[in-house]
Tab-separated table of C-alpha atoms in Angstrom:
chain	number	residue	atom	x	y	z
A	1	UNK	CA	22.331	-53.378	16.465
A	2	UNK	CA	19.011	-51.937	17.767
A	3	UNK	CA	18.847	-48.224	17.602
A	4	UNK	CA	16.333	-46.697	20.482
A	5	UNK	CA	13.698	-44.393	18.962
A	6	UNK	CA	10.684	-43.799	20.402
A	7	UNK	CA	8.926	-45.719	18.166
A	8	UNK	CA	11.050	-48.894	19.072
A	9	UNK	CA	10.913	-48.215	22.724
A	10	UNK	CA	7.045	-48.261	22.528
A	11	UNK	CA	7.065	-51.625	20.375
A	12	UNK	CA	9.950	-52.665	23.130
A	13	UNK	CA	7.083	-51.658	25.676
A	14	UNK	CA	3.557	-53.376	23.997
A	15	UNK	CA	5.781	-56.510	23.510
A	16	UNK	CA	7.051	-56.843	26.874
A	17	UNK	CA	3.487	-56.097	28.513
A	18	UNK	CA	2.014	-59.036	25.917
A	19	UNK	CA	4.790	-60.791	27.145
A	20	UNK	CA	3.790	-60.086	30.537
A	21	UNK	CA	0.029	-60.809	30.187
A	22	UNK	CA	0.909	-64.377	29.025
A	23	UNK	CA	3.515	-65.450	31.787
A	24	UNK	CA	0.833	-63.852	34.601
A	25	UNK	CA	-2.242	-65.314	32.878
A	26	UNK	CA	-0.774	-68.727	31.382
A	27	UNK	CA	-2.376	-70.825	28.587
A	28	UNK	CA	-6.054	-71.897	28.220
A	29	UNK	CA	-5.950	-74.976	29.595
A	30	UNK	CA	-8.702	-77.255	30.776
A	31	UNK	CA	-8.588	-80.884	32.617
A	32	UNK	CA	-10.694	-83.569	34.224
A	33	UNK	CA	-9.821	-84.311	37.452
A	34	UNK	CA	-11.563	-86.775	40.381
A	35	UNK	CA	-10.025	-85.448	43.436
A	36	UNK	CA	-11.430	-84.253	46.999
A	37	UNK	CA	-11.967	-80.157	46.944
A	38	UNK	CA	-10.171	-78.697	49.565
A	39	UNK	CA	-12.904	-76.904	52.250
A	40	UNK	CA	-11.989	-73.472	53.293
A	41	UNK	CA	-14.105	-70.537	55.233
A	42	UNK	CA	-13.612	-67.035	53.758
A	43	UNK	CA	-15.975	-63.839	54.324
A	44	UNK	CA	-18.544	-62.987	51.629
A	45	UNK	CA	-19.283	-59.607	50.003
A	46	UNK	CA	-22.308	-59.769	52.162
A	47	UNK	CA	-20.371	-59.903	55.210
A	48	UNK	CA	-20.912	-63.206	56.096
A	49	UNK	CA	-18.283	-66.475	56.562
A	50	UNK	CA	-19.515	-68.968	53.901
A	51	UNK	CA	-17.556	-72.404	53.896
A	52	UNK	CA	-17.548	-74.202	50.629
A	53	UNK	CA	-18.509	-78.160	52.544
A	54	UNK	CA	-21.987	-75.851	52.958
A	55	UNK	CA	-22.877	-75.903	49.381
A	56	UNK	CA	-22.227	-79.807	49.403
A	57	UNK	CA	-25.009	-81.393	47.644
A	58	UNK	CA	-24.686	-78.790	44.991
A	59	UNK	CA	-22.583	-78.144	41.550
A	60	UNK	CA	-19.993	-75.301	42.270
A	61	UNK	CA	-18.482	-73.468	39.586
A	62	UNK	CA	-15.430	-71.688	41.698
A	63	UNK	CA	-13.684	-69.184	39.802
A	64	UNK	CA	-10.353	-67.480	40.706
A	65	UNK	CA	-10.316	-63.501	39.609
A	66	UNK	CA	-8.278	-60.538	40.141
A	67	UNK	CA	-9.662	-56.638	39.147
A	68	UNK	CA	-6.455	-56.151	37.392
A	69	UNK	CA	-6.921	-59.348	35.232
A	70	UNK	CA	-9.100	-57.893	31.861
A	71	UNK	CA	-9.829	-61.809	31.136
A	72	UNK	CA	-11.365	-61.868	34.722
A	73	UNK	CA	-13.778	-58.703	34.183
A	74	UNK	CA	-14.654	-59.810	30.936
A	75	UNK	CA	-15.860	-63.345	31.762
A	76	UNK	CA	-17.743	-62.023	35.212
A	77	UNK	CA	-21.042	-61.731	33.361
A	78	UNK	CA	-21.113	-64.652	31.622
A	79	UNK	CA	-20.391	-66.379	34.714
A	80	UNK	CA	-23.329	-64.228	36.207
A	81	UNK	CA	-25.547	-65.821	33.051
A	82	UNK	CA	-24.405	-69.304	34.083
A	83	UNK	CA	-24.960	-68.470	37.790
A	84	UNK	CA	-28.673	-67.181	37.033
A	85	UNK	CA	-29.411	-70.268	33.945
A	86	UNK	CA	-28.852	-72.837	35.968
A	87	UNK	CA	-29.111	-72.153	40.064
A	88	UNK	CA	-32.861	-73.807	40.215
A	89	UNK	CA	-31.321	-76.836	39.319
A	90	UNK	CA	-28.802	-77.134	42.218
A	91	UNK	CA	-26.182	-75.197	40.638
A	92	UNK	CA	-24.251	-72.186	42.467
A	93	UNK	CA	-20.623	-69.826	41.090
A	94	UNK	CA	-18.890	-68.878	43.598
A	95	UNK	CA	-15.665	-66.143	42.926
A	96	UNK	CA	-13.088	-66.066	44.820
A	97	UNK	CA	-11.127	-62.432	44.649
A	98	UNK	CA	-7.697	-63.704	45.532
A	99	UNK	CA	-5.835	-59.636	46.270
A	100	UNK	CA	-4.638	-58.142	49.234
A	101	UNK	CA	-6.783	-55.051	48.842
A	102	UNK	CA	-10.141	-55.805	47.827
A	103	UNK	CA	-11.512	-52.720	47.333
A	104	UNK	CA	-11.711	-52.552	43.510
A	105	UNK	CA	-13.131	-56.133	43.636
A	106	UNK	CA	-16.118	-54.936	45.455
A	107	UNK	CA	-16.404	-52.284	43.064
A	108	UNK	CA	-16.544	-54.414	40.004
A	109	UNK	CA	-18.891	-56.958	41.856
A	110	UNK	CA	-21.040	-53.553	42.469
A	111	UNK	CA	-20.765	-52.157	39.230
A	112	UNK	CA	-21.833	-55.548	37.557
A	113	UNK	CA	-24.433	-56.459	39.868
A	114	UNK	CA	-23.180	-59.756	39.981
A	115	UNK	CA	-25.538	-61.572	42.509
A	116	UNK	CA	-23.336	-65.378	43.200
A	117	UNK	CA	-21.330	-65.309	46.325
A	118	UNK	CA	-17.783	-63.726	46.064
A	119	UNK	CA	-15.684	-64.118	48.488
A	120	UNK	CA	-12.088	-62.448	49.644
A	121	UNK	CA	-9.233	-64.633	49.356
A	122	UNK	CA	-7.080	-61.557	50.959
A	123	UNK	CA	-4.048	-63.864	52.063
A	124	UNK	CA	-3.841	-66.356	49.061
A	125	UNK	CA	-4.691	-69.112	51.700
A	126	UNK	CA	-7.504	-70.828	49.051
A	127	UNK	CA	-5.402	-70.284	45.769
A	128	UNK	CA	-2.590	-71.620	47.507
A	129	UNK	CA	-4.806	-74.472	49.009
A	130	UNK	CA	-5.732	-75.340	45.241
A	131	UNK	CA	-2.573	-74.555	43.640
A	132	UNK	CA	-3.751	-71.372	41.565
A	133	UNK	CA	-1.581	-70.243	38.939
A	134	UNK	CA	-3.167	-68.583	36.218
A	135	UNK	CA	-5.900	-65.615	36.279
A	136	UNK	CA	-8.760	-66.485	36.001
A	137	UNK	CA	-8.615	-70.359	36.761
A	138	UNK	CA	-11.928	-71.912	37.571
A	139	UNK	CA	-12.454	-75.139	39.118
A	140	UNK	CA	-15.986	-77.132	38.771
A	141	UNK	CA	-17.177	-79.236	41.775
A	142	UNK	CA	-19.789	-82.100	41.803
A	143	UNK	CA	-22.385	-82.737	44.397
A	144	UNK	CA	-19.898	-84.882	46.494
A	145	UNK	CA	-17.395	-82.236	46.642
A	146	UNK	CA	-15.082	-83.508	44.417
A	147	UNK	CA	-12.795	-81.509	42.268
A	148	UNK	CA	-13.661	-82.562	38.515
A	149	UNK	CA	-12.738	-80.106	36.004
A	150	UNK	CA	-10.103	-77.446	35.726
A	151	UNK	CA	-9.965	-74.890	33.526
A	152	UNK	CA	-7.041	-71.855	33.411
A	153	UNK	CA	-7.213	-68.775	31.162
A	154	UNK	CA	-10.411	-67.059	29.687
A	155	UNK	CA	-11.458	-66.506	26.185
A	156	UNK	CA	-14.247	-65.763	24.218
A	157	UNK	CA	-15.645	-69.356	23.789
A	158	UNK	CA	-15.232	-70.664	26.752
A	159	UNK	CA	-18.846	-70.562	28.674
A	160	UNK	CA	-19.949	-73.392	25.986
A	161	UNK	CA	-17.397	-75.526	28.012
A	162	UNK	CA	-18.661	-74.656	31.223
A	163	UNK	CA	-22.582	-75.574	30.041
A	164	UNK	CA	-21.332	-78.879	28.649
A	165	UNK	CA	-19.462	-79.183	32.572
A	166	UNK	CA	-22.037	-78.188	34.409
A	167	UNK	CA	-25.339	-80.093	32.611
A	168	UNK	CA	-23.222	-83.601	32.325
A	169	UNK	CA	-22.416	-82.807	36.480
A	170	UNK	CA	-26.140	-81.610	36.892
A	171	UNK	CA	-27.677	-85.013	35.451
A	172	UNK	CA	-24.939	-86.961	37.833
């Protein structure tokens, strides 16, 4: 039998929120894929609409992000790194927030200075639209718009993935 302390009830407490953190952000997992993205339309931190069939002609890197995800915060300026490495050579991130409230997303995007397009997902229509189940999830798109890597979770490690991506889709 379990006796409740303190002490137990704040183990009882860090393992449930561990718990927690896994089941909301899921496993690191990463696939190819060849499929048609989905287009959508949603407004910009600048204000404007921006519609993803736009950027055709160009490699996407669109990433998935919540402010209340730490994996999403932490791999926002690596992505910026990416963003700024390899835009010259037809290469653009794109984040889509996917909360309700977006208000400490544009804080975070201010705070970092993060200068790729993010965009407001407010009603989940996009992260529904591309079945979005883990935080982040990032999905990398070739110049023809199709859909050809997907990649769920964040850890330290992972940009050297997204290079390899991006370069091999670059050359295509």
């Amino acid at each position: 039998m379990l006796m409740k302390t303190k002490r137990s009830g704040h183990y009882l407490s860090a393992l449930m929120s561990v718990f927690m953190w896994v089941l909301l952000t899921g496993p690191v997992i990463a696939q190819d894929m060849n499929e048609p993205a989905p287009d959508f339309t949603l407004k910009s931190y600048s204000g404007k609409n921006l519609k993803l069939s736009e950027f055709r002609g160009e490699v996407i890197l669109l990433n998935f992000w919540a402010s209340w995800c730490g994996p999403c915060r932490q791999e926002m300026p690596l992505l910026q790194e990416l963003h700024n490495k390899y835009k010259g050579f037809g290469f653009t991130v794109m984040g889509v927030n996917v909360e309700e409230n977006s208000s400490k997303a544009k804080g975070i995007v201010k705070s970092s200075r993060l200068s790729f397009p993010i965009l407001f997902d407010t009603q989940n229509k996009v992260s529904k639209l591309y079945q979005i189940a883990a935080m982040p999830s990032t999905v990398i798109i070739d110049r023809n718009g199709n859909m050809r890597y997907l990649h769920k979770g964040y850890k330290p490690g992972d940009l050297a993935a997204y290079k390899k991506w991006v370069k091999q889709l670059i050359r295509e």
